[in-house]
Short mmCIF file of C-alpha atoms in Angstrom, two decimals:
data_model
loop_
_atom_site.label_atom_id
_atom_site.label_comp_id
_atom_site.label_asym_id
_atom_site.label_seq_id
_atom_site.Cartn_x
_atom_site.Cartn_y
_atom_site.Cartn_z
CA UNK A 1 0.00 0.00 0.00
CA UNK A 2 2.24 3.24 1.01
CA UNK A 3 5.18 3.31 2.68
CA UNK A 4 5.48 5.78 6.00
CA UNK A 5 8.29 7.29 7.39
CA UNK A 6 8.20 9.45 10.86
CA UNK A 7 10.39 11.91 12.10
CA UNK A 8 10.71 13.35 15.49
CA UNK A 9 10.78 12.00 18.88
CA UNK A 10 12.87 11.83 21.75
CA UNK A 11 13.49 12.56 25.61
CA UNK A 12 11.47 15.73 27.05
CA UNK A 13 10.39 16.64 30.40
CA UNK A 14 7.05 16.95 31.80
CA UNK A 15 5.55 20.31 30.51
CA UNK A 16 7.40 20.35 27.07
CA UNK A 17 6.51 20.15 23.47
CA UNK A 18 7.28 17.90 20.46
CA UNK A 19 6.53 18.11 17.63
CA UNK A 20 6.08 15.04 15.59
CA UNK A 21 6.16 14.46 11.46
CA UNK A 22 5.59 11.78 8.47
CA UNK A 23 5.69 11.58 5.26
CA UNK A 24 3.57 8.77 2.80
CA UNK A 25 4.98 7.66 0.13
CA UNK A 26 5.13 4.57 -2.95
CA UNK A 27 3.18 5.61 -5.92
CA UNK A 28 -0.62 4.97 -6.71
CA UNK A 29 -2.97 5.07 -4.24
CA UNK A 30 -5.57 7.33 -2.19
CA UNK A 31 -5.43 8.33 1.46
CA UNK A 32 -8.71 9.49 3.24
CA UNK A 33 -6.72 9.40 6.44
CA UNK A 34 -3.36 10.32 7.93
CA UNK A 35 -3.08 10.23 11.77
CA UNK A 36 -0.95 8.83 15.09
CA UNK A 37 -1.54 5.91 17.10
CA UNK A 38 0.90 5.05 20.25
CA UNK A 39 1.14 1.93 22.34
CA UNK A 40 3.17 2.26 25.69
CA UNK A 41 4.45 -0.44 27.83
CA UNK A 42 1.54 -3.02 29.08
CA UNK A 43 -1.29 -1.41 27.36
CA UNK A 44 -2.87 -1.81 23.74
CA UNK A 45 -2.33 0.33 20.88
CA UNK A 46 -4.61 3.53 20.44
CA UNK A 47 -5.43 5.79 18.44
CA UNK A 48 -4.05 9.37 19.51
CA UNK A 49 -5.50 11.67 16.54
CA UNK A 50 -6.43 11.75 12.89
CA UNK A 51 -7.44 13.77 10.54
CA UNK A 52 -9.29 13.41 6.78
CA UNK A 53 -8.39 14.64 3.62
CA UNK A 54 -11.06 17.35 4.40
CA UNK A 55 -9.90 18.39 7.45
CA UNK A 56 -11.78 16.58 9.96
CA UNK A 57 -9.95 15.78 13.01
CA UNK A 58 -10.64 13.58 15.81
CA UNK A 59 -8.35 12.83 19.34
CA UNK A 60 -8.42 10.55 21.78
CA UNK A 61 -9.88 12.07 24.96
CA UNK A 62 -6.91 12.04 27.09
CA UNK A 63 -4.73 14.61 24.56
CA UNK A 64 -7.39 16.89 23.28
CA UNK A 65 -6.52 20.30 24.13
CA UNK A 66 -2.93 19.50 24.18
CA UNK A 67 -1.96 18.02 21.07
CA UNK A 68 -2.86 19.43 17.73
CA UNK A 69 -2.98 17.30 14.00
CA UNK A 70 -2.14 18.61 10.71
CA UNK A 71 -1.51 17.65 6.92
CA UNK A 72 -0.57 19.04 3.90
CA UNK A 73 -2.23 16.86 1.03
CA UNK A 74 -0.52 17.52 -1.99
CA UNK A 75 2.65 16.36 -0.13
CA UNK A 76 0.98 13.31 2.03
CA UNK A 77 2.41 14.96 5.18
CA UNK A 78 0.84 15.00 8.80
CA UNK A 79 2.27 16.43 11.60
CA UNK A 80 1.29 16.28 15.46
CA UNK A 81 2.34 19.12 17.53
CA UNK A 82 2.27 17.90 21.26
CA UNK A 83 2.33 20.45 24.30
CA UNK A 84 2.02 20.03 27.48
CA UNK A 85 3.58 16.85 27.54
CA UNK A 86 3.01 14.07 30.41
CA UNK A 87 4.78 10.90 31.74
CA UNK A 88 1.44 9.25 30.57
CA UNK A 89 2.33 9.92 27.14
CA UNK A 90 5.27 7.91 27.03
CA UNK A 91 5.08 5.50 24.38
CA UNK A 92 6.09 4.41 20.80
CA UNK A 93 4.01 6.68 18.23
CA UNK A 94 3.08 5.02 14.85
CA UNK A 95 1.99 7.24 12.01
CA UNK A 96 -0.90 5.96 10.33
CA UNK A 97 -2.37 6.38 6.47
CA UNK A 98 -6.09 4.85 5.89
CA UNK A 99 -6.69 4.11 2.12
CA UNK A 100 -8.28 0.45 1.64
CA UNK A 101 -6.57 -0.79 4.70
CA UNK A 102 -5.04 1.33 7.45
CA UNK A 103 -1.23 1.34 7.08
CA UNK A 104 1.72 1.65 10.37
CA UNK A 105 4.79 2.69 9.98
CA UNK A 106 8.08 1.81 11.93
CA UNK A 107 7.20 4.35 14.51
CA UNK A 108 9.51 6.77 17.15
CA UNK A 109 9.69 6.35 20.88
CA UNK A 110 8.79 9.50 22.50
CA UNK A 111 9.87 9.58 26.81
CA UNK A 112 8.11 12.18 28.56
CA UNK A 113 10.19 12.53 32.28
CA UNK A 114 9.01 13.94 35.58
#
């Protein structure tokens, strides 16, 4: 389907601000969806925020107000600016692209300290 590739990531401390990126790439297809999922240690994968190709955006309860989602559709972008950062959102964060199926990519560990 498309290959993803993140960028971003890293050690911050409680309070800060990331800011998150990916790109979709590998010839034909369509994307209705670009977003972020995360899974952290002993818990299931979620879905943190997406958004459509029209702009319609939807986050997980426990980062709305916090965390914003963005793409650029002629370059198959999305971005995640995340403030306010908490221990709690430690995890590994998977970009995600929704065409026929929903495609992961490799994803970026992100370590929010107290």
């Amino acid at each position: 389907q498309v290959q993803l590739v993140e960028s971003g990531g890293g050690l911050v401390q409680a309070g800060g601000s990331l800011r998150l990126s990916c790109t979709a790439s590998g010839g034909m297809f369509v994307i209705n969806a670009m977003g972020w999922d995360r899974q952290a240690p002993g818990k299931e994968r979620e879905m943190v925020a997406m958004i459509t190709s029209g702009g319609r955006t939807n986050y997980a309860d426990s980062v709305k107000g916090r965390f914003t989602i963005s793409r650029d559709n002629a370059k198959n972008t999305v971005s995640l600016q995340m403030n306010d950062l908490k221990p709690e959102d430690t995890a590994v964060y998977y970009c995600t692209a929704v065409t026929l199926f929903t495609n992961w990519g490799q994803g970026t560990q992100i370590t929010v300290s107290s």
